[in-house]
Short mmCIF file of C-alpha atoms in Angstrom, two decimals:
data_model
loop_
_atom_site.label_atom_id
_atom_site.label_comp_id
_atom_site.label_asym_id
_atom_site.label_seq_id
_atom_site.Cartn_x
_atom_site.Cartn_y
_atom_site.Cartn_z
CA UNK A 1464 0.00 0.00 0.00
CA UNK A 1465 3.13 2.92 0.69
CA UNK A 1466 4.91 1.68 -2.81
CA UNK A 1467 1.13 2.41 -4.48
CA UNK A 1468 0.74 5.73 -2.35
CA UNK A 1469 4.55 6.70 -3.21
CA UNK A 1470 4.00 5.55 -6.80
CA UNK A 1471 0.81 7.96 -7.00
CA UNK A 1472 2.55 11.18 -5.14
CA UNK A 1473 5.40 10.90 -7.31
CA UNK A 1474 6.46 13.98 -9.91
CA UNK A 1475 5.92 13.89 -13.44
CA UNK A 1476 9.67 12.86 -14.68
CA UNK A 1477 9.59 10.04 -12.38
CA UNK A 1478 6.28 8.68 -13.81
CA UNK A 1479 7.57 9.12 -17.25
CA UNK A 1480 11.08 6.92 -15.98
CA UNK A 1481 8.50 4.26 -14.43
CA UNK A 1482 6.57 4.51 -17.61
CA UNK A 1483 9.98 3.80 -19.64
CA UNK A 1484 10.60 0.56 -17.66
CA UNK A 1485 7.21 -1.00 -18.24
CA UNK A 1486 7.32 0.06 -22.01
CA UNK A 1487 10.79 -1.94 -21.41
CA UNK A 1488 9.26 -4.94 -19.96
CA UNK A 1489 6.14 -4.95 -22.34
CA UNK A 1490 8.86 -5.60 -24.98
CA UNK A 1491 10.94 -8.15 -23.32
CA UNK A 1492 7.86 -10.27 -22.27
CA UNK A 1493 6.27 -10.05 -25.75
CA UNK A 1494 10.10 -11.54 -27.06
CA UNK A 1495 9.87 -14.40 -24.47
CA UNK A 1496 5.97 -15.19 -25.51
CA UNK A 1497 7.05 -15.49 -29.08
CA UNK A 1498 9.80 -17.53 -28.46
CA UNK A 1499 7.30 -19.91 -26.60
CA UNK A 1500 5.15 -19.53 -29.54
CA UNK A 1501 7.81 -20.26 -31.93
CA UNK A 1502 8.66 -24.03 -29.84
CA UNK A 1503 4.75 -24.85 -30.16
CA UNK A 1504 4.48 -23.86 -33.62
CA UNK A 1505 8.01 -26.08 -34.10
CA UNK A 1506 8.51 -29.00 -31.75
CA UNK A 1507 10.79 -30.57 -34.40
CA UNK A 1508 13.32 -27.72 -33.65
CA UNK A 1509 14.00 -27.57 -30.00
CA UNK A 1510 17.71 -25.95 -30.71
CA UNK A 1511 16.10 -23.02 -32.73
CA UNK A 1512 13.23 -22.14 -30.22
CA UNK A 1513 16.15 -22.55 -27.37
CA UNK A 1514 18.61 -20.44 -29.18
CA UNK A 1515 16.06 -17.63 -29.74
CA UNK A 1516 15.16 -17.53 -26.05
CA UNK A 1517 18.72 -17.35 -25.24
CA UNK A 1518 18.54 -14.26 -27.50
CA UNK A 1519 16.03 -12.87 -25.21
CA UNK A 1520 18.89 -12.94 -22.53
CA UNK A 1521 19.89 -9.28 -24.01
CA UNK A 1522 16.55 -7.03 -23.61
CA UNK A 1523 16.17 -8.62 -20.45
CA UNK A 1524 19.25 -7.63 -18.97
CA UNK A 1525 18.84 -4.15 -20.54
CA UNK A 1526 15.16 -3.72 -18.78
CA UNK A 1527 16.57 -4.75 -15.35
CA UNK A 1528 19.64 -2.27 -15.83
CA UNK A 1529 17.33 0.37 -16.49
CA UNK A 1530 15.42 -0.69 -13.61
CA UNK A 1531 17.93 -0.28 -11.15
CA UNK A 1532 18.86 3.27 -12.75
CA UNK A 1533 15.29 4.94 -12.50
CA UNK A 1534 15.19 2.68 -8.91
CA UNK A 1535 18.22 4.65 -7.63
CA UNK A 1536 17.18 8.24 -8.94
CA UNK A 1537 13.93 7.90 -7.30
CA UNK A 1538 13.87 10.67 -4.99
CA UNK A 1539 10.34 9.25 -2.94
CA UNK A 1540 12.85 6.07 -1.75
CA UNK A 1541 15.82 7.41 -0.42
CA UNK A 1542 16.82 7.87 3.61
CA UNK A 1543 15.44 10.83 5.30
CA UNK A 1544 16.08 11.93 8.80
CA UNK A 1545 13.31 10.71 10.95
CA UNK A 1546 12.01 8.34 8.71
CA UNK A 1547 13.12 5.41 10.86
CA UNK A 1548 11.41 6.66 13.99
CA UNK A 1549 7.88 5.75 11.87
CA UNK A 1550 9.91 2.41 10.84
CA UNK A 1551 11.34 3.64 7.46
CA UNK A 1552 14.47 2.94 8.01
CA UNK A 1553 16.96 2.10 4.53
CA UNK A 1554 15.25 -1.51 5.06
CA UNK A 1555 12.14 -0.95 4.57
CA UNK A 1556 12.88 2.00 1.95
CA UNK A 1557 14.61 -0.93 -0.04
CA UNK A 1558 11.59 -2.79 0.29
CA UNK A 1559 9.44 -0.44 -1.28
CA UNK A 1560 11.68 0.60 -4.09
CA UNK A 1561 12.08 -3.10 -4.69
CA UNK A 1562 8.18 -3.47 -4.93
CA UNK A 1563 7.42 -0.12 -6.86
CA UNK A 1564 9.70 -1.55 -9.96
CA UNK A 1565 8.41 -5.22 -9.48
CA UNK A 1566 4.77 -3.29 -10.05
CA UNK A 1567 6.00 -1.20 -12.79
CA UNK A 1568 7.66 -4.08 -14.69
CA UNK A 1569 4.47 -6.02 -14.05
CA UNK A 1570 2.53 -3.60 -15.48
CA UNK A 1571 4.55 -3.90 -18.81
CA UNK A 1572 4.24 -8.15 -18.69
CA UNK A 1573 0.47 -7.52 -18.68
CA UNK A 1574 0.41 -5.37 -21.56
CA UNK A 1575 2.31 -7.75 -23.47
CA UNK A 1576 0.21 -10.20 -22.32
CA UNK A 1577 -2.49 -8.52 -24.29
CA UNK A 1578 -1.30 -7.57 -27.30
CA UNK A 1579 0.33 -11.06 -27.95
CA UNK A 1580 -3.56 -12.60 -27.31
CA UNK A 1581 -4.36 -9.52 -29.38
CA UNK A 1582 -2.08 -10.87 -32.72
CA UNK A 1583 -3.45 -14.43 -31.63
CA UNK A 1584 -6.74 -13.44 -32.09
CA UNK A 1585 -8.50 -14.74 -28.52
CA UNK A 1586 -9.54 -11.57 -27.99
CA UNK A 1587 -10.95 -10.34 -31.33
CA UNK A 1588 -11.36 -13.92 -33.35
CA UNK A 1589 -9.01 -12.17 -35.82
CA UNK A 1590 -5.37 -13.09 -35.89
CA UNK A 1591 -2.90 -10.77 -37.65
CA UNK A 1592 -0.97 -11.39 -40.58
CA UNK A 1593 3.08 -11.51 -41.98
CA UNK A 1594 5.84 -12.53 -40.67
CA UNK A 1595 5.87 -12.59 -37.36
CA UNK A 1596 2.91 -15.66 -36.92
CA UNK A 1597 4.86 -18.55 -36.96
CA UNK A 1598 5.79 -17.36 -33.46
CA UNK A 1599 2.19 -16.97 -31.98
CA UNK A 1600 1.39 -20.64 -32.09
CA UNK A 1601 -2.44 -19.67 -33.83
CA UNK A 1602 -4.73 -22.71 -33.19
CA UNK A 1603 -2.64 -23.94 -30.70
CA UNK A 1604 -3.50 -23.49 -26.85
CA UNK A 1605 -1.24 -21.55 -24.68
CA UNK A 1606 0.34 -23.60 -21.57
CA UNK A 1607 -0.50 -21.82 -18.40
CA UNK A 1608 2.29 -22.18 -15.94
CA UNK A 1609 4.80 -21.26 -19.31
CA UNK A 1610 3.26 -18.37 -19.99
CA UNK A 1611 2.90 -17.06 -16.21
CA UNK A 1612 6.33 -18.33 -15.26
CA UNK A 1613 7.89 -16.08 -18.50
CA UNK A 1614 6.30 -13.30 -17.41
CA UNK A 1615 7.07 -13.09 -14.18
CA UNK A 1616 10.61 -13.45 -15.57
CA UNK A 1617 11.10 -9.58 -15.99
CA UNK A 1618 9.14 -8.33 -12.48
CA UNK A 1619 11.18 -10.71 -10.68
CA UNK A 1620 14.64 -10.31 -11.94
CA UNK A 1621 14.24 -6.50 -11.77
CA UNK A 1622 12.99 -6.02 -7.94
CA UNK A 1623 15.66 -9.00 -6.90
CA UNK A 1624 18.40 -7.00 -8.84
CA UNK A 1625 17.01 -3.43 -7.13
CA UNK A 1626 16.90 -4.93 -3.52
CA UNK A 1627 20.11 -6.34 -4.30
CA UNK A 1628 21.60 -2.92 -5.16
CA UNK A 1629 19.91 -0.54 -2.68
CA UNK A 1630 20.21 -3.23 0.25
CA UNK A 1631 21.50 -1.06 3.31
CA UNK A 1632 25.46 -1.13 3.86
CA UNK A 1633 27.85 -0.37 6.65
CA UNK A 1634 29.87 2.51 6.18
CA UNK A 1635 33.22 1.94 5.16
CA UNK A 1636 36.26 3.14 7.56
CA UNK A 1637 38.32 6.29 6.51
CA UNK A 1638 41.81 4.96 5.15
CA UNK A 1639 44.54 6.60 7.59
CA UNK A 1640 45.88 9.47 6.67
CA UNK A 1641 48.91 8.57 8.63
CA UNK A 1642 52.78 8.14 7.45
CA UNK A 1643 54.35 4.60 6.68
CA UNK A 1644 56.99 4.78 9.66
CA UNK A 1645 59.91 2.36 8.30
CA UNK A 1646 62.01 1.32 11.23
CA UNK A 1647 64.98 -1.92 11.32
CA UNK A 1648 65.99 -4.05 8.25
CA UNK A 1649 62.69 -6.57 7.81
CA UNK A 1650 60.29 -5.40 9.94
CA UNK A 1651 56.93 -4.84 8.56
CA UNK A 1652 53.72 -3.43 9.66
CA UNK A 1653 52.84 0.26 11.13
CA UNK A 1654 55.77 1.02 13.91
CA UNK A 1655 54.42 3.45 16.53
CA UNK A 1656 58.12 4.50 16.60
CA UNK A 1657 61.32 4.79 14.51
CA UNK A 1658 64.22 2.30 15.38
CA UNK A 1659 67.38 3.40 15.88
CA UNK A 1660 70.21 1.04 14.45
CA UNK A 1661 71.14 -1.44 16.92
CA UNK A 1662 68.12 -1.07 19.36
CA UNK A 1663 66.79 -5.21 18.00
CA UNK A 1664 69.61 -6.31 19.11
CA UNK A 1665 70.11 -4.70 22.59
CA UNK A 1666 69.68 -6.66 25.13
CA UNK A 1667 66.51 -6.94 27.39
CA UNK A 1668 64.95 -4.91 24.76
CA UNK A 1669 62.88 -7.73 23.34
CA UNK A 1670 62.18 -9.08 27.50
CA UNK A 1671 60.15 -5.71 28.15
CA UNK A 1672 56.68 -7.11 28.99
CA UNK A 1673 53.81 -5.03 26.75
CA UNK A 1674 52.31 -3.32 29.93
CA UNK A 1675 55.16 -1.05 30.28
CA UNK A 1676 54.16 0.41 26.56
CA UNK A 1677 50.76 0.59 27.54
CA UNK A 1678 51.47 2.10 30.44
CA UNK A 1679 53.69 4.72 29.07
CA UNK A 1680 51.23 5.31 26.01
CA UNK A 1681 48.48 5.75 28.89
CA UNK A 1682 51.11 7.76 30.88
CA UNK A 1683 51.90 10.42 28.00
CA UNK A 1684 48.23 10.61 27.05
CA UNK A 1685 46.81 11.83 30.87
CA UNK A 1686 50.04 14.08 30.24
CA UNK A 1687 48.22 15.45 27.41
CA UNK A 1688 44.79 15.57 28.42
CA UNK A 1689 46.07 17.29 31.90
CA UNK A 1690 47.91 20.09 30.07
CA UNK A 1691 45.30 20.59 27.66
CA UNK A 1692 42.68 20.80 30.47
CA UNK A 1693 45.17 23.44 32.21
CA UNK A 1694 45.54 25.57 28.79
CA UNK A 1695 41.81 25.84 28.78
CA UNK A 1696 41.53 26.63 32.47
CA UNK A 1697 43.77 29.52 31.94
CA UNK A 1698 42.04 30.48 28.90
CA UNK A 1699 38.53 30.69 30.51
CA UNK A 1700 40.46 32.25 33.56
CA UNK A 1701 41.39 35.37 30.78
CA UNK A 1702 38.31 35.28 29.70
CA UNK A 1703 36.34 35.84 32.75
CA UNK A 1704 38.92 38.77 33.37
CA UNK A 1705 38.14 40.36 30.36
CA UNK A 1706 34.44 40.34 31.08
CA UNK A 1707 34.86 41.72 34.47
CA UNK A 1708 37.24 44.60 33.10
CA UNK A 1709 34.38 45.23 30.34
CA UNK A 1710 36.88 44.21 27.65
CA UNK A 1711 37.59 41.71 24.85
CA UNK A 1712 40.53 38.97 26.47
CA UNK A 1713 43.83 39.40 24.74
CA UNK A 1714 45.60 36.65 24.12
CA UNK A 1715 49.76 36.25 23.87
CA UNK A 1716 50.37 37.32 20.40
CA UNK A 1717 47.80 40.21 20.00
CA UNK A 1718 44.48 38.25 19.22
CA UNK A 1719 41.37 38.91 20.01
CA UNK A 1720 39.91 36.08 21.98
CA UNK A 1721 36.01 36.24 22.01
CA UNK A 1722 33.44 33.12 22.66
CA UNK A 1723 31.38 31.94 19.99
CA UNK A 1724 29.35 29.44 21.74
CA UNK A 1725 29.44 27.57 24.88
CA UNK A 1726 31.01 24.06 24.80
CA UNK A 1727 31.94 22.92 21.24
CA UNK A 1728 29.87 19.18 20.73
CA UNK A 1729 33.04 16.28 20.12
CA UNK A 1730 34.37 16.32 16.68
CA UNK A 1731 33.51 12.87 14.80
CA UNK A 1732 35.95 10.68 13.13
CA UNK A 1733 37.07 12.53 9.88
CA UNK A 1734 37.51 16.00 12.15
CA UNK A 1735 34.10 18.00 11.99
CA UNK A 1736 32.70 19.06 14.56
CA UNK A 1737 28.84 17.08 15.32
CA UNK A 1738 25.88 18.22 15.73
CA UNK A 1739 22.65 17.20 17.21
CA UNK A 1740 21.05 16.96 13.97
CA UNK A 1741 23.62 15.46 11.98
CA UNK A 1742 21.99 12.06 10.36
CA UNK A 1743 25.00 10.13 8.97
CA UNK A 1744 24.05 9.10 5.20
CA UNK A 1745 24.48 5.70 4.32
CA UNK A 1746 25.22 6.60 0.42
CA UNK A 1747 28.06 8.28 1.22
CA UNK A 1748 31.08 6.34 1.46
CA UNK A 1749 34.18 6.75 0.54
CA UNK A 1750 34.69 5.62 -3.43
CA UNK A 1751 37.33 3.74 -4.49
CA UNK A 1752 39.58 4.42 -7.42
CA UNK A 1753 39.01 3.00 -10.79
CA UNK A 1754 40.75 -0.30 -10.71
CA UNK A 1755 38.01 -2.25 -13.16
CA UNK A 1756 39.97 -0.71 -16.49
CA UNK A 1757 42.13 -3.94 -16.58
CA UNK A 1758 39.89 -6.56 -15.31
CA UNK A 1759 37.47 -4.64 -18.80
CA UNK A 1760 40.50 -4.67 -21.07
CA UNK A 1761 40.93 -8.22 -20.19
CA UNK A 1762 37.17 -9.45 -20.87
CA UNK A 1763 36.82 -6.95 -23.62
CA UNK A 1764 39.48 -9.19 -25.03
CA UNK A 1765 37.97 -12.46 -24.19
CA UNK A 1766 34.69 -11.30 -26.18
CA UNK A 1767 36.41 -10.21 -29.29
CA UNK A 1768 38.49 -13.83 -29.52
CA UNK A 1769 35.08 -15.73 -28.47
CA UNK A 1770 33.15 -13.43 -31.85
CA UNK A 1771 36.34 -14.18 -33.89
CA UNK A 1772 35.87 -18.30 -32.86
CA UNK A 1773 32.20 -17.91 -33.68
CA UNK A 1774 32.47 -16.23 -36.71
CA UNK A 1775 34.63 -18.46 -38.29
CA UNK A 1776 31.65 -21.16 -37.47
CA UNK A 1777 29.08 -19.03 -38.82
CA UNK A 1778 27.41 -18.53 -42.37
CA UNK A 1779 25.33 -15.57 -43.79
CA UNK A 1780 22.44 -17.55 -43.91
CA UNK A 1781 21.86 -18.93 -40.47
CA UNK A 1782 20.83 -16.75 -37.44
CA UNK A 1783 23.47 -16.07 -35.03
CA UNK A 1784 24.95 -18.88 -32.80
CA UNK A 1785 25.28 -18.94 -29.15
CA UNK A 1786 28.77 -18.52 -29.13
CA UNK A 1787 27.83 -14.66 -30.76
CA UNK A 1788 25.61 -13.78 -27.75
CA UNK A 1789 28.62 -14.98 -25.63
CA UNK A 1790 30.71 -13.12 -27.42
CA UNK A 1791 29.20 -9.63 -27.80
CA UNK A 1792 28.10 -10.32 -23.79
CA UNK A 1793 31.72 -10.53 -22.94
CA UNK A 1794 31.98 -7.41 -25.17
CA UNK A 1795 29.73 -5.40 -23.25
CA UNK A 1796 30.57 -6.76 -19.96
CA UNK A 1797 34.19 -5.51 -21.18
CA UNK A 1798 33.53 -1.90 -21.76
CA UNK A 1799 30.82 -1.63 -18.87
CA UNK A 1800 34.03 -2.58 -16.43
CA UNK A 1801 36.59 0.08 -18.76
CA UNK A 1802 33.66 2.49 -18.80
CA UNK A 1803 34.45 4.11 -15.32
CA UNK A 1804 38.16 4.07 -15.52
CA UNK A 1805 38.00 5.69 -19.50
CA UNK A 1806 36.05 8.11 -17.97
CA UNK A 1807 38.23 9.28 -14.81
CA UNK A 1808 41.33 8.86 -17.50
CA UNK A 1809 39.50 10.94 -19.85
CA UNK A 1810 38.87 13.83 -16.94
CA UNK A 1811 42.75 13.60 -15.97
CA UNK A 1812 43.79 14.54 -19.83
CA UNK A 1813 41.68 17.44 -19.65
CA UNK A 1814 43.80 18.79 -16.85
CA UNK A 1815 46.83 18.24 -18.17
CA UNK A 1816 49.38 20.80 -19.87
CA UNK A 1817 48.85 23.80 -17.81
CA UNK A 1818 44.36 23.81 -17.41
CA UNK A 1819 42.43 26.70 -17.46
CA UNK A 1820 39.63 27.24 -15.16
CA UNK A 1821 37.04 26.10 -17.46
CA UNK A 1822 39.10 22.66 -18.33
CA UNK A 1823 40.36 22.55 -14.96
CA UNK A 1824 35.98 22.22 -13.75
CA UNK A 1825 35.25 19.72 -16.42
CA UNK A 1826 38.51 17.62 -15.87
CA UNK A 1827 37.28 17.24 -11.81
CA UNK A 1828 33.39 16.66 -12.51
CA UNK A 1829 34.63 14.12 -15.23
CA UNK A 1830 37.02 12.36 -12.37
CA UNK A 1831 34.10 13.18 -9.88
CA UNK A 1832 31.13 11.34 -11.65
CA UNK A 1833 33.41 8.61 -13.48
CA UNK A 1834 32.08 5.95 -11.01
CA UNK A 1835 28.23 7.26 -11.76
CA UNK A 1836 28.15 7.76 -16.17
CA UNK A 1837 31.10 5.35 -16.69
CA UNK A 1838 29.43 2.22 -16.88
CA UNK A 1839 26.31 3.59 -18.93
CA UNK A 1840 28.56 4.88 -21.15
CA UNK A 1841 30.55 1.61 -21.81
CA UNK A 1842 26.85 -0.48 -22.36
CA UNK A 1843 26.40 2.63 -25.03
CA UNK A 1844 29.58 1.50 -26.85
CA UNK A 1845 28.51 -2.12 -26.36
CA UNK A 1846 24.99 -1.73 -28.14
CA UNK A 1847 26.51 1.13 -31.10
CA UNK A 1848 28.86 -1.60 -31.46
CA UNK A 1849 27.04 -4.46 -32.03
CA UNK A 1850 24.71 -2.55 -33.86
CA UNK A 1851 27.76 -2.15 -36.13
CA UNK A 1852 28.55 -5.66 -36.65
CA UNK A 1853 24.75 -6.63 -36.98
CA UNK A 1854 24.59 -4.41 -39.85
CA UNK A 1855 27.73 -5.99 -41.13
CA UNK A 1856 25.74 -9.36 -40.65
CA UNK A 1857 22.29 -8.92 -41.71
CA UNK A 1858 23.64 -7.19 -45.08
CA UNK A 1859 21.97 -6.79 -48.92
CA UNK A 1860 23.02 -10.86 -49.22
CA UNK A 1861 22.21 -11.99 -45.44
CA UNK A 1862 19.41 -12.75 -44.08
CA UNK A 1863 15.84 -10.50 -43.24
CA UNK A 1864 16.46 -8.56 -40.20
CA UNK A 1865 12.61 -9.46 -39.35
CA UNK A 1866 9.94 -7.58 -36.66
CA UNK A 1867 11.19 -9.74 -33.57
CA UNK A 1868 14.77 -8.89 -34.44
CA UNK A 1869 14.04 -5.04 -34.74
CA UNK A 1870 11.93 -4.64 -31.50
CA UNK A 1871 14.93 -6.68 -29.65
CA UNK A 1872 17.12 -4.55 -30.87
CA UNK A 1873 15.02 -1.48 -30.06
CA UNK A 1874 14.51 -2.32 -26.70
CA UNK A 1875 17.99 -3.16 -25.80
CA UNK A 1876 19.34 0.73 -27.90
CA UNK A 1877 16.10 2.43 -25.80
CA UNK A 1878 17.34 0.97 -22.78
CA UNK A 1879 20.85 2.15 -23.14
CA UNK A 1880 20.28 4.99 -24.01
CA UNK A 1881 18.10 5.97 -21.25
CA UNK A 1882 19.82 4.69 -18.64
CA UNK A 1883 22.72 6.91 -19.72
CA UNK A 1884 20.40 10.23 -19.31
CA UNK A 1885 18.97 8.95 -16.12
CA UNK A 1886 22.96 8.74 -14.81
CA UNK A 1887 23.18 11.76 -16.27
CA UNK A 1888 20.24 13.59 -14.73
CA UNK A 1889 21.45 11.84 -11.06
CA UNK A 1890 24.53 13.02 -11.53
CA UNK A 1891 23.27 16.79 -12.07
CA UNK A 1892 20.98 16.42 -9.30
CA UNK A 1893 23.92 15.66 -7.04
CA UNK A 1894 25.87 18.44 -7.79
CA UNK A 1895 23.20 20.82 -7.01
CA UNK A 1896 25.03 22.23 -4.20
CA UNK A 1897 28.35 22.23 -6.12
CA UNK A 1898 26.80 24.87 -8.84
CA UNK A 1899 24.80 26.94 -6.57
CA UNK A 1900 28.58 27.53 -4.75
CA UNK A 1901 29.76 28.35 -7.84
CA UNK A 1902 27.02 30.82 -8.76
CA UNK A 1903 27.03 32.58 -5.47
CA UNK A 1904 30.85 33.31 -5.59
CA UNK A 1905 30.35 34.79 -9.61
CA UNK A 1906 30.99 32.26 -11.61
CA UNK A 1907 28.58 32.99 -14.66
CA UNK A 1908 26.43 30.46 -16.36
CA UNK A 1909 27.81 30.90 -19.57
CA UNK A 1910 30.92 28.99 -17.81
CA UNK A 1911 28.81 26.03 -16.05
CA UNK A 1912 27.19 25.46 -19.76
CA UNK A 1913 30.72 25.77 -21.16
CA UNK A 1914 32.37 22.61 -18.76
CA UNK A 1915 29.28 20.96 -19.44
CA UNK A 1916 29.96 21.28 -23.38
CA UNK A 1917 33.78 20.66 -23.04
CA UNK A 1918 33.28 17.36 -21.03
CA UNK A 1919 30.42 16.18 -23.37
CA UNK A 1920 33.43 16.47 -26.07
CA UNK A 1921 35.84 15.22 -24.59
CA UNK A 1922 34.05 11.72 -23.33
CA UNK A 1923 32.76 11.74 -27.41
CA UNK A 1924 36.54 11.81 -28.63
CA UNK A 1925 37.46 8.92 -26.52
CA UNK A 1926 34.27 6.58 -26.27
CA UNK A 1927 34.15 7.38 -30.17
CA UNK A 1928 36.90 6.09 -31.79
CA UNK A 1929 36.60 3.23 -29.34
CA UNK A 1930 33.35 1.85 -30.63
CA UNK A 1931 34.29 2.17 -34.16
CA UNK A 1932 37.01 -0.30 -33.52
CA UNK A 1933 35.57 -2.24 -31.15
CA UNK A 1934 32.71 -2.29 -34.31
CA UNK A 1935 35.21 -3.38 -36.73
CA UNK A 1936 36.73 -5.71 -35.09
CA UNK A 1937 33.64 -7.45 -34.02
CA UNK A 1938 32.28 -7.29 -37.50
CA UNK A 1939 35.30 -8.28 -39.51
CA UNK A 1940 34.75 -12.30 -38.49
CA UNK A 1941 30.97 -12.02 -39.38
CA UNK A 1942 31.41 -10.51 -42.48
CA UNK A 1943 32.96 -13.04 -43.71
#
């Protein structure tokens, strides 16, 4: 009842996103009833009706990744302070994010429902004509559980793959700003102190029991706390003398010494100060640096040799193989892992050889958001790729790029490519605060507009020439 209440109250762009993921699943369940169509109309061909539902793999790992995308910019699911007083804590908001897609990708499931009954002709007595009825199975009776159990495919995979993503996580500890203290020939670890030479092999120094450094670390830190609590006794002491005389305190050097407040709340772990209202946000950990660009190098590899292997199996007149939708998977697996790194590389060049301000701004957004638009912009490559090398295959002398074909290939482009403005609208709605700072110390717009412009061209000069020959060199073994 809250995910149908939240789904209601919910702005107009997010509506249209929830709208774009059950157009999404409308078009992967319609695939996966035609391929069920396709093994009733042909039980004598169990390898073609399997191969074209392993086909169906790609839209329906394109409509959950643009399910978790509009799940994550939803701004009716995320953690609040206070909400977990009423028991909506991150939980129970992943809960209802999780649920609001499932409904939203089962809304799509039963529109394909009816518009494959639609072509069948159970609903009107009229079935449709060309090409694509061999795959509706017309005079044939629909199994029940097959049909349910592929259409719950979609709602399914999407809310497991948003609660899996959104699921509440620890923080992660600060790494330590501290100095690597190197002390005697083979020792290893953190010292607390330097070594002198000589002091291993002193003797009794290895006999000393471990209470006497505890007790000297406790030792010097009462030390500490007791000279610090004097300082600030004579501090206050000045300043109560400087009320009395009617006059600011003066400290040693000439400062002013006033009091802003009374007792300053304990500073947290990273050095701020706390406050009573300070709600710790559980999407804000620290991000790590790129290290995926080899592990994506590496399977973008794999997926080129695996198309190269299949196309030398492979003849114009056949549909794909299996071995192809490994291959272009590994592909896109391959540049969704390089996408991040490419993208933080591509923000460092743009601050090399002596930056202005305006390349100097799009070089650190670039670096900034690389973990956020990386990966959306690799599965881009992927699809303009193998768009490329489907072209290649399905030439003047191949065979018919047919209807089921072109929606599949439609819904995994649309998918893409609106997952990549989604990042792209999240990551302008995060740096909200970022531009108004800018704006409010001068900076005109004319120069935000300008960094947005300049990074826009500099992630199209990389990520271009990169899927034109990841393109060719996918196509070059099909085209043969």
């Amino acid at each position: 009842m809250l995910a149908l209440r939240l789904t209601r109250a919910a702005r107009l762009a997010v509506q249209l996103r929830r709208l774009l993921v059950a157009v999404a699943s409308a078009g992967t369940g319609f695939l996966l009833l035609c391929a069920l169509g396709h093994a009733l109309t042909h039980p004598e061909a169990p390898g073609a009706s399997a191969l074209r539902l392993a086909w169906c793999i790609a839209p329906l790992a394109a409509t959950v990744y643009l399910a978790v995308a509009v799940a994550r910019t939803d701004p009716g699911t995320r953690p609040r302070p206070g909400l977990s007083a009423i028991g909506l804590g991150p939980g129970r908001l992943m809960a209802v994010s999780a649920t609001t897609t499932a409904l939203s990708a089962a809304l799509g499931s039963v529109a394909a429902l009816l518009v494959f009954l639609q072509l069948r002709g159970d609903l009107t007595g009229a079935p449709a004509d060309g090409a694509v009825t061999e795959a509706l199975a017309l005079g044939q009776r629909l199994p029940a559980p097959a049909v349910v159990t592929l259409l719950t495919l979609v709602p399914a995979a999407a809310s497991a793959a948003v609660a899996l993503n959104l699921r509440p996580r620890a923080p992660r500890p600060a790494p330590s700003a501290g100095s690597r203290r190197y002390g005697r020939f083979g020792a290893y670890g953190w010292g607390a102190a330097r070594e002198t030479f000589g002091a291993y092999g002193r003797y009794g120094a290895r006999l000393a029991p471990a209470s006497s450094a505890s007790a000297s670390a406790s030792a010097s830190a009462s030390a500490s706390a007791s000279a610090s609590a004097s300082a600030s006794a004579s501090a206050s002491a000045q300043l109560a003398d400087g009320r009395a005389g009617g006059a600011a305190p003066v400290g040693g050097g000439g400062t002013l010494l006033t009091q802003a407040s009374d007792t300053p709340p304990p500073a947290t772990a990273d050095g701020t100060p706390a406050t009573p209202d300070a709600v710790p946000d559980p999407t804000a950990t620290p991000r790590p640096h790129s290290t995926t660009l080899p592990w994506g190098i590496a399977v973008l590899t794999a997926g080129l040799a695996v198309e190269t292997y299949a196309g030398d199996t492979a003849t114009p007149s056949t549909t794909p193989s299996a071995a192809v939708l490994a291959g272009w998977a590994l592909t896109a697996l391959g540049l969704a892992l390089a996408g991040p790194g490419l993208t933080h590389l591509c923000g460092r060049l743009l601050q090399a050889v002596r930056p202005g301000a305006l390349r100097l701004l799009a070089g650190r957004v670039l670096m900034e958001e690389s973990h956020r638009i990386g990966r959306p912009l690799g599965v881009v490559c992927s699809v303009a790729s193998a768009a490329y090398a489907a072209a290649a295959l399905y030439g003047a002398d191949g065979p018919d790029f047919g209807p089921l074909s072109t929606l599949g290939a439609l819904v995994v482009a649309g998918c893409a490519v609106a997952t990549l403005l989604t990042a792209a609208v999240e990551a302008k709605h995060d740096r909200t605060d970022t531009t108004d700072a800018l704006l409010r110390l001068g900076a005109p717009p004319a120069t935000l507009r300008a960094a947005a412009a300049v990074r826009a061209g500099a992630l199209l000069a990389l990520f271009g020439p990169l899927t034109l020959i990841v393109a060719q060199l996918a196509s070059l073994p099909l085209a043969r």
